[in-house]
Amino acid sequence: ELNKREADESHKQHGHELPGSGNELGKDVNRPSVGNPSGQTLLDSADAVSPISAMIWTIHYGLDNYGVDSVSRLAKKIKDTGAGIIGLLETDSLRVFNGNRDVVEYIAQQVGYTNIDYGPTTLDSTFGCALITKYRILSVKRYIMPSPMGELACLIHAKLDIGGFTMNTYVGHWGNTDHVQDIKLQSQFLGELAKANPGPSVFLGYLTTKPS
C-alpha cells in the first residue's frame, strides 16, 4: 500500500494522470469532434465509418431469369450482406408485368433502412436506379446521362452523412449497348461530376465495355 501511494505521488509530480483519477485521456474521445456537423462523438463516428460496406445489384424489376417473382428472395439476400449502402438497378416500378409494385420500398422495409432515393422518374424513360442506405441522405441530385446512340442512362448523386462526415455516393445504370460514343460520354459525365465534388466517394454501377 505504501509503494502504491509513492507511485501515485510520483505520477502526479510528473504531470501524469492515473486511470480512475477523474481526468482520463479516454474522456477526450467523448467530446464532439471539431468540424463535425452532427455533433457525434469521435467513438460514434469511428463506429459509423469502420467499416463501410456497399453493394450493387441489377434486380430486373424483381423478376428472376424465369420471369418468376423474386422480390422476397432479393430482399433476404440483400439483408444477409449487411451492406450499409445499397445500389439497385432496373428498379422502375411502373411496369404492368410486376403489378406496379414498389420493389424499392419493399426491399428497404425488409432490410430495415428508411433512407431511400428512387432516382429519375419513370417519365424519364430509364430502366431505373435507386439508393437504399442506413446513412442519412444530406442531399441528392438525379441525372439522365448523355445517351445519343442507345437507351437512356440514369445516375444518382447523393451526399451521405457517414458518422458526421460527408461521402459522395454515385449509383448509375450505364446503357446496355456497347456503343463507344455512349460509353465515352457517360464516363466523362461521371468524371466531371466527381471532379466538381471532391472528397470521399463511392461508385455503384456497372460499365458496359469489353475488358482490356
Short mmCIF file of C-alpha atoms in Angstrom, two decimals:
data_model
loop_
_atom_site.label_atom_id
_atom_site.label_comp_id
_atom_site.label_asym_id
_atom_site.label_seq_id
_atom_site.Cartn_x
_atom_site.Cartn_y
_atom_site.Cartn_z
CA GLU A 1 0.00 0.00 0.00
CA LEU A 2 2.87 2.37 0.81
CA ASN A 3 4.53 1.63 -2.54
CA LYS A 4 1.26 2.35 -4.33
CA ARG A 5 0.91 5.75 -2.64
CA GLU A 6 4.50 6.59 -3.51
CA ALA A 7 3.89 5.62 -7.14
CA ASP A 8 0.75 7.77 -7.24
CA GLU A 9 2.63 10.78 -5.89
CA SER A 10 5.44 10.22 -8.40
CA HIS A 11 2.98 10.19 -11.31
CA LYS A 12 1.29 13.38 -10.10
CA GLN A 13 4.61 15.19 -9.73
CA HIS A 14 5.48 14.39 -13.34
CA GLY A 15 2.10 15.52 -14.67
CA HIS A 16 0.66 12.03 -15.35
CA GLU A 17 -2.95 11.18 -14.54
CA LEU A 18 -3.80 7.68 -13.41
CA PRO A 19 -6.76 5.61 -14.56
CA GLY A 20 -9.70 6.32 -12.29
CA SER A 21 -8.36 9.73 -11.27
CA GLY A 22 -11.31 11.52 -12.89
CA ASN A 23 -9.29 13.09 -15.71
CA GLU A 24 -8.52 10.21 -18.02
CA LEU A 25 -7.33 10.68 -21.61
CA GLY A 26 -10.18 8.44 -22.75
CA LYS A 27 -12.69 11.12 -21.85
CA ASP A 28 -11.45 13.31 -24.68
CA VAL A 29 -12.87 10.92 -27.28
CA ASN A 30 -16.36 11.59 -25.94
CA ARG A 31 -16.22 15.23 -26.93
CA PRO A 32 -17.78 16.27 -30.24
CA SER A 33 -15.05 16.46 -32.84
CA VAL A 34 -14.10 19.78 -34.41
CA GLY A 35 -15.93 20.34 -37.70
CA ASN A 36 -18.37 17.51 -37.06
CA PRO A 37 -21.78 18.97 -38.03
CA SER A 38 -23.81 16.18 -36.44
CA GLY A 39 -22.20 16.65 -33.03
CA GLN A 40 -21.44 12.94 -32.72
CA THR A 41 -18.57 11.78 -30.57
CA LEU A 42 -15.36 10.51 -32.10
CA LEU A 43 -16.22 6.99 -30.98
CA ASP A 44 -19.64 7.25 -32.64
CA SER A 45 -18.04 8.49 -35.84
CA ALA A 46 -15.42 5.75 -35.82
CA ASP A 47 -18.10 3.12 -35.31
CA ALA A 48 -20.15 4.54 -38.19
CA VAL A 49 -17.33 4.61 -40.72
CA SER A 50 -15.40 1.44 -39.82
CA PRO A 51 -16.05 -0.39 -41.94
CA ILE A 52 -18.30 0.97 -44.69
CA SER A 53 -19.88 -1.72 -46.87
CA ALA A 54 -21.76 -1.18 -50.12
CA MET A 55 -23.30 -3.33 -52.83
CA ILE A 56 -24.87 -3.02 -56.28
CA TRP A 57 -27.45 -5.35 -57.84
CA THR A 58 -29.36 -5.30 -61.11
CA ILE A 59 -32.68 -6.64 -59.83
CA HIS A 60 -34.56 -6.85 -63.16
CA TYR A 61 -37.75 -5.36 -61.68
CA GLY A 62 -37.95 -8.13 -59.08
CA LEU A 63 -38.18 -11.00 -61.59
CA ASP A 64 -35.69 -13.84 -61.90
CA ASN A 65 -34.32 -15.38 -65.12
CA TYR A 66 -37.51 -17.43 -65.50
CA GLY A 67 -39.87 -14.48 -65.06
CA VAL A 68 -40.83 -15.61 -61.55
CA ASP A 69 -41.30 -13.12 -58.74
CA SER A 70 -38.07 -12.87 -56.75
CA VAL A 71 -38.59 -9.78 -54.58
CA SER A 72 -38.66 -11.66 -51.27
CA ARG A 73 -35.56 -13.64 -52.21
CA LEU A 74 -33.80 -10.44 -53.28
CA ALA A 75 -34.61 -8.73 -50.01
CA LYS A 76 -33.32 -11.67 -47.97
CA LYS A 77 -30.03 -11.88 -49.88
CA ILE A 78 -29.51 -8.12 -49.64
CA LYS A 79 -30.18 -8.16 -45.89
CA ASP A 80 -27.74 -11.06 -45.46
CA THR A 81 -24.91 -8.97 -46.92
CA GLY A 82 -25.20 -6.39 -44.15
CA ALA A 83 -24.32 -3.65 -46.64
CA GLY A 84 -24.94 -0.15 -45.35
CA ILE A 85 -25.23 1.38 -48.83
CA ILE A 86 -27.32 -0.45 -51.42
CA GLY A 87 -27.48 0.48 -55.08
CA LEU A 88 -30.22 -1.11 -57.18
CA LEU A 89 -30.57 -1.05 -60.97
CA GLU A 90 -33.56 -1.82 -63.21
CA THR A 91 -35.92 -0.70 -60.48
CA ASP A 92 -38.62 1.11 -62.47
CA SER A 93 -41.81 0.09 -60.66
CA LEU A 94 -44.46 1.29 -63.12
CA ARG A 95 -44.49 -1.88 -65.16
CA VAL A 96 -47.58 -3.91 -65.94
CA PHE A 97 -45.78 -7.22 -65.61
CA ASN A 98 -44.92 -6.62 -61.94
CA GLY A 99 -48.30 -5.20 -60.98
CA ASN A 100 -46.87 -1.69 -60.49
CA ARG A 101 -45.43 -2.79 -57.15
CA ASP A 102 -42.91 -0.61 -55.34
CA VAL A 103 -39.99 -3.02 -55.27
CA VAL A 104 -37.60 -0.45 -53.77
CA GLU A 105 -39.87 0.34 -50.82
CA TYR A 106 -40.44 -3.35 -50.11
CA ILE A 107 -36.72 -4.15 -50.07
CA ALA A 108 -36.00 -1.13 -47.85
CA GLN A 109 -38.65 -2.24 -45.36
CA GLN A 110 -37.28 -5.79 -45.25
CA VAL A 111 -33.70 -4.60 -44.78
CA GLY A 112 -34.77 -2.06 -42.15
CA TYR A 113 -33.44 1.11 -43.78
CA THR A 114 -35.52 4.27 -44.11
CA ASN A 115 -33.25 6.42 -46.29
CA ILE A 116 -34.27 5.92 -49.93
CA ASP A 117 -33.91 7.69 -53.25
CA TYR A 118 -35.66 6.49 -56.39
CA GLY A 119 -33.52 8.25 -58.96
CA PRO A 120 -35.01 9.75 -62.15
CA THR A 121 -38.74 9.23 -62.55
CA THR A 122 -40.45 6.71 -64.78
CA LEU A 123 -41.44 9.56 -67.09
CA ASP A 124 -37.74 10.00 -67.90
CA SER A 125 -37.86 6.61 -69.67
CA THR A 126 -34.89 4.92 -67.97
CA PHE A 127 -34.77 1.38 -66.62
CA GLY A 128 -34.38 2.91 -63.17
CA CYS A 129 -31.75 3.18 -60.47
CA ALA A 130 -32.29 3.54 -56.73
CA LEU A 131 -30.39 4.03 -53.48
CA ILE A 132 -31.21 2.47 -50.10
CA THR A 133 -28.97 3.24 -47.13
CA LYS A 134 -28.78 3.23 -43.37
CA TYR A 135 -26.98 6.57 -43.51
CA ARG A 136 -28.72 9.93 -43.58
CA ILE A 137 -29.05 11.44 -47.06
CA LEU A 138 -27.94 15.07 -46.87
CA SER A 139 -28.75 15.94 -50.48
CA VAL A 140 -29.39 14.19 -53.76
CA LYS A 141 -29.38 15.04 -57.46
CA ARG A 142 -30.62 12.87 -60.30
CA TYR A 143 -29.36 12.89 -63.85
CA ILE A 144 -30.04 11.47 -67.28
CA MET A 145 -26.57 10.96 -68.69
CA PRO A 146 -25.73 11.63 -72.35
CA SER A 147 -27.16 8.72 -74.36
CA PRO A 148 -27.28 9.73 -78.03
CA MET A 149 -26.89 6.24 -79.51
CA GLY A 150 -28.67 3.93 -77.06
CA GLU A 151 -31.02 3.65 -74.07
CA LEU A 152 -31.23 6.50 -71.57
CA ALA A 153 -28.76 6.05 -68.72
CA CYS A 154 -29.65 7.27 -65.21
CA LEU A 155 -27.41 8.42 -62.37
CA ILE A 156 -27.96 9.31 -58.70
CA HIS A 157 -25.52 11.56 -56.86
CA ALA A 158 -26.21 11.51 -53.12
CA LYS A 159 -24.24 13.04 -50.29
CA LEU A 160 -24.40 10.75 -47.25
CA ASP A 161 -23.71 11.61 -43.62
CA ILE A 162 -21.25 8.90 -42.55
CA GLY A 163 -20.65 9.47 -38.86
CA GLY A 164 -20.68 13.24 -39.32
CA PHE A 165 -18.55 13.24 -42.45
CA THR A 166 -19.89 13.64 -46.00
CA MET A 167 -19.36 10.96 -48.64
CA ASN A 168 -20.34 11.33 -52.30
CA THR A 169 -22.24 8.28 -53.47
CA TYR A 170 -22.98 7.61 -57.15
CA VAL A 171 -25.42 4.95 -58.38
CA GLY A 172 -25.55 4.57 -62.15
CA HIS A 173 -27.09 2.38 -64.84
CA TRP A 174 -25.00 2.70 -67.99
CA GLY A 175 -26.60 1.83 -71.30
CA ASN A 176 -26.73 -1.84 -72.31
CA THR A 177 -25.49 -1.14 -75.84
CA ASP A 178 -21.74 -1.32 -76.16
CA HIS A 179 -21.53 1.85 -78.23
CA VAL A 180 -18.26 3.77 -77.97
CA GLN A 181 -19.93 7.18 -78.09
CA ASP A 182 -22.36 6.45 -75.25
CA ILE A 183 -19.68 4.86 -73.07
CA LYS A 184 -17.33 7.78 -73.60
CA LEU A 185 -19.89 10.49 -72.92
CA GLN A 186 -21.36 8.77 -69.86
CA SER A 187 -17.93 8.13 -68.36
CA GLN A 188 -16.89 11.72 -68.99
CA PHE A 189 -20.12 12.93 -67.37
CA LEU A 190 -19.41 10.97 -64.19
CA GLY A 191 -15.77 12.09 -64.22
CA GLU A 192 -16.71 15.77 -64.42
CA LEU A 193 -19.29 15.33 -61.69
CA ALA A 194 -16.79 13.64 -59.39
CA LYS A 195 -14.20 16.33 -60.12
CA ALA A 196 -16.70 19.02 -59.13
CA ASN A 197 -17.43 17.22 -55.85
CA PRO A 198 -14.09 16.45 -54.16
CA GLY A 199 -13.86 14.26 -51.11
CA PRO A 200 -14.54 10.62 -50.21
CA SER A 201 -16.60 8.97 -52.94
CA VAL A 202 -18.01 5.59 -53.94
CA PHE A 203 -19.42 4.49 -57.30
CA LEU A 204 -22.01 1.72 -57.53
CA GLY A 205 -22.93 0.54 -61.00
CA TYR A 206 -21.73 -1.39 -63.99
CA LEU A 207 -19.93 -0.29 -67.12
CA THR A 208 -20.82 -1.91 -70.44
CA THR A 209 -17.44 -2.23 -72.07
CA LYS A 210 -15.14 -5.01 -73.15
CA PRO A 211 -12.41 -6.00 -70.68
CA SER A 212 -8.95 -4.81 -71.69
#
